[in-house]
Coordinates of C-alpha atoms and ligand atoms in Angstrom, one line a residue:
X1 CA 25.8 6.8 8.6
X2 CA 25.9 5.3 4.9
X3 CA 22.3 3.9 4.6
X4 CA 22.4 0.7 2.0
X5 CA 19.8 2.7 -0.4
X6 CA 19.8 -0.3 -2.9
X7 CA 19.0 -2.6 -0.1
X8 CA 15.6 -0.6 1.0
X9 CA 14.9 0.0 -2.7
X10 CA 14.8 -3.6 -3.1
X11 CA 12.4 -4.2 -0.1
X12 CA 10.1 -1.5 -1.0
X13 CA 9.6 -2.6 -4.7
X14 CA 9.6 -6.1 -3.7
X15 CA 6.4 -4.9 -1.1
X16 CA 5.2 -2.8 -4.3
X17 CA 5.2 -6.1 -6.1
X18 CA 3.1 -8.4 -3.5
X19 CA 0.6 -5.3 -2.4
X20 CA -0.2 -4.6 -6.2
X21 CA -0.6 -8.7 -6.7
X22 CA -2.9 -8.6 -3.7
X23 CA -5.2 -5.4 -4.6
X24 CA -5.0 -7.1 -8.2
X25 CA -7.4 -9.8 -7.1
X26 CA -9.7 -7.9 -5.3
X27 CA -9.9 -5.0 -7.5
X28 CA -8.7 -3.2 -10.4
X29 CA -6.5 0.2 -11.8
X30 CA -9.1 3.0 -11.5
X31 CA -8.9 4.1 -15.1
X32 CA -9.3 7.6 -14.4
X33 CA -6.1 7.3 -11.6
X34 CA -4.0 4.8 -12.2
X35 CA -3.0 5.4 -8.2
X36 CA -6.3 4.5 -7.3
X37 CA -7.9 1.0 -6.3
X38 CA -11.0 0.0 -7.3
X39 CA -12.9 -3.1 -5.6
X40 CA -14.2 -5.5 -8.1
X41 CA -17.8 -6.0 -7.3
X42 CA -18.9 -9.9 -7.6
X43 CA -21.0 -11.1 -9.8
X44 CA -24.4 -10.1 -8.2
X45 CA -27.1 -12.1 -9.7
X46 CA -29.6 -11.1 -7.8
X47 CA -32.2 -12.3 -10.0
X48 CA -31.6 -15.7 -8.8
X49 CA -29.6 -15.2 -5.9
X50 CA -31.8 -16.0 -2.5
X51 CA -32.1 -12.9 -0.4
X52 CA -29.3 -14.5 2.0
X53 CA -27.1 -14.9 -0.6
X54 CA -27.4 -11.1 -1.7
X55 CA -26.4 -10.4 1.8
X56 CA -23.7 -12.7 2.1
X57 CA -21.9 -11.0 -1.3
X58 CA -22.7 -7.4 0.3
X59 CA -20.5 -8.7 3.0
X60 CA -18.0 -9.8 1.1
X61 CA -17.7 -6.6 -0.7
X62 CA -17.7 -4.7 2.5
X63 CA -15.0 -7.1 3.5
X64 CA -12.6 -6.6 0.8
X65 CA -13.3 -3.0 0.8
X66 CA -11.6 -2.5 4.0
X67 CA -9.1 -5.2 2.6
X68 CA -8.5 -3.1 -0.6
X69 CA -8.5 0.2 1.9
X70 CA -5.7 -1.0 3.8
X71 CA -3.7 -2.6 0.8
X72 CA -4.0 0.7 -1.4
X73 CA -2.5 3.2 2.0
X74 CA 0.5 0.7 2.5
X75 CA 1.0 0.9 -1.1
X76 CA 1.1 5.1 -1.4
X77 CA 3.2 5.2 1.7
X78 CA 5.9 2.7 -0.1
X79 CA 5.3 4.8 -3.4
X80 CA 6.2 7.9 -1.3
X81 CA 9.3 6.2 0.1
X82 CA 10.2 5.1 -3.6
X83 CA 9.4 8.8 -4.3
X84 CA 11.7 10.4 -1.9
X85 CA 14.3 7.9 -3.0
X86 CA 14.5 9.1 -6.2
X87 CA 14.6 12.8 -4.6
X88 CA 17.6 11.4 -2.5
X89 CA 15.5 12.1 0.4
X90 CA 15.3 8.9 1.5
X91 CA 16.0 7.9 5.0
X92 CA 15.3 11.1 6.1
X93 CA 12.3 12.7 8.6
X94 CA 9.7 14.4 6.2
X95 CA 9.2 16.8 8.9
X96 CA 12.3 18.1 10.5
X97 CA 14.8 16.5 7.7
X98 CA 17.0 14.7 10.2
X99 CA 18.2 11.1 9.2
X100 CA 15.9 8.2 10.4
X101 CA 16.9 5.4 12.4
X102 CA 18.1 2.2 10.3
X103 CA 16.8 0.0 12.8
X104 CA 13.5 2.1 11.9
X105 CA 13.8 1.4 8.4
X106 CA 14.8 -2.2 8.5
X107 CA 11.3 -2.8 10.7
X108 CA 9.5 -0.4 7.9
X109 CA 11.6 0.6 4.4
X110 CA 8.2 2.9 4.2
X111 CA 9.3 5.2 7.1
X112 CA 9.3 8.8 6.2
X113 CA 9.6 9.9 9.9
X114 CA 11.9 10.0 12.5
X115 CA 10.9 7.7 15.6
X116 CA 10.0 11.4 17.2
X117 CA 7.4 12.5 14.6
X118 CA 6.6 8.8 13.4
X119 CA 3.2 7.4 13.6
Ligands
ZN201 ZN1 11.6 14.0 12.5

């Protein structure tokens, strides 16, 4: 089996694209680790904010930060598949090397396991 490697390269940094847009609204590049997500805080004026209002941007914040939590994972596991591309180890089981399933693939270019040891 010939896997179409420009085909899944194309989805994954098309997914790249959109994830990084998305987390790029909620937070920023830490500058520290350029891999790493931070959540933008909003602008807490608590000075005039009513108490309520504190609480409701404490929310929000707790909101995007499971947001941003999920964003940033899908986004390592599509740089690891972009990773193991460029190793020309893509479309192969990180754990026992054998070739994955392109149905598998086609439902998630980010698969790095076979349907045995995928999660
Ligand atoms: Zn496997």
């Amino acid at each position: 089996m010939t896997l179409d490697l420009d085909y899944f390269k194309r989805q994954l940094e098309e997914e790249k694209t959109r994830l990084e847009g998305e987390l790029g609204t909620i937070a920023h590049r830490n500058p520290d680790a350029p891999e790493d997500w931070v959540v933008t805080p909003p602008d807490l004026n608590v000075m005039r904010a009513a108490k309520e209002e504190v609480a409701d941007q404490e929310e929000e914040l707790e909101n995007a930060a499971s947001v941003e939590y999920n964003l940033e994972s899908r986004l390592k596991d599509i740089n690891e598949a972009l990773e193991r591309a460029r190793q020309g180890k893509y479309g192969t089981c990180s754990v026992d090397g054998e070739p994955i399933d392109e149905a598998r693939l086609r439902a998630n270019p980010a698969a790095t396991t076979c349907v045995k040891h995928g999660n």
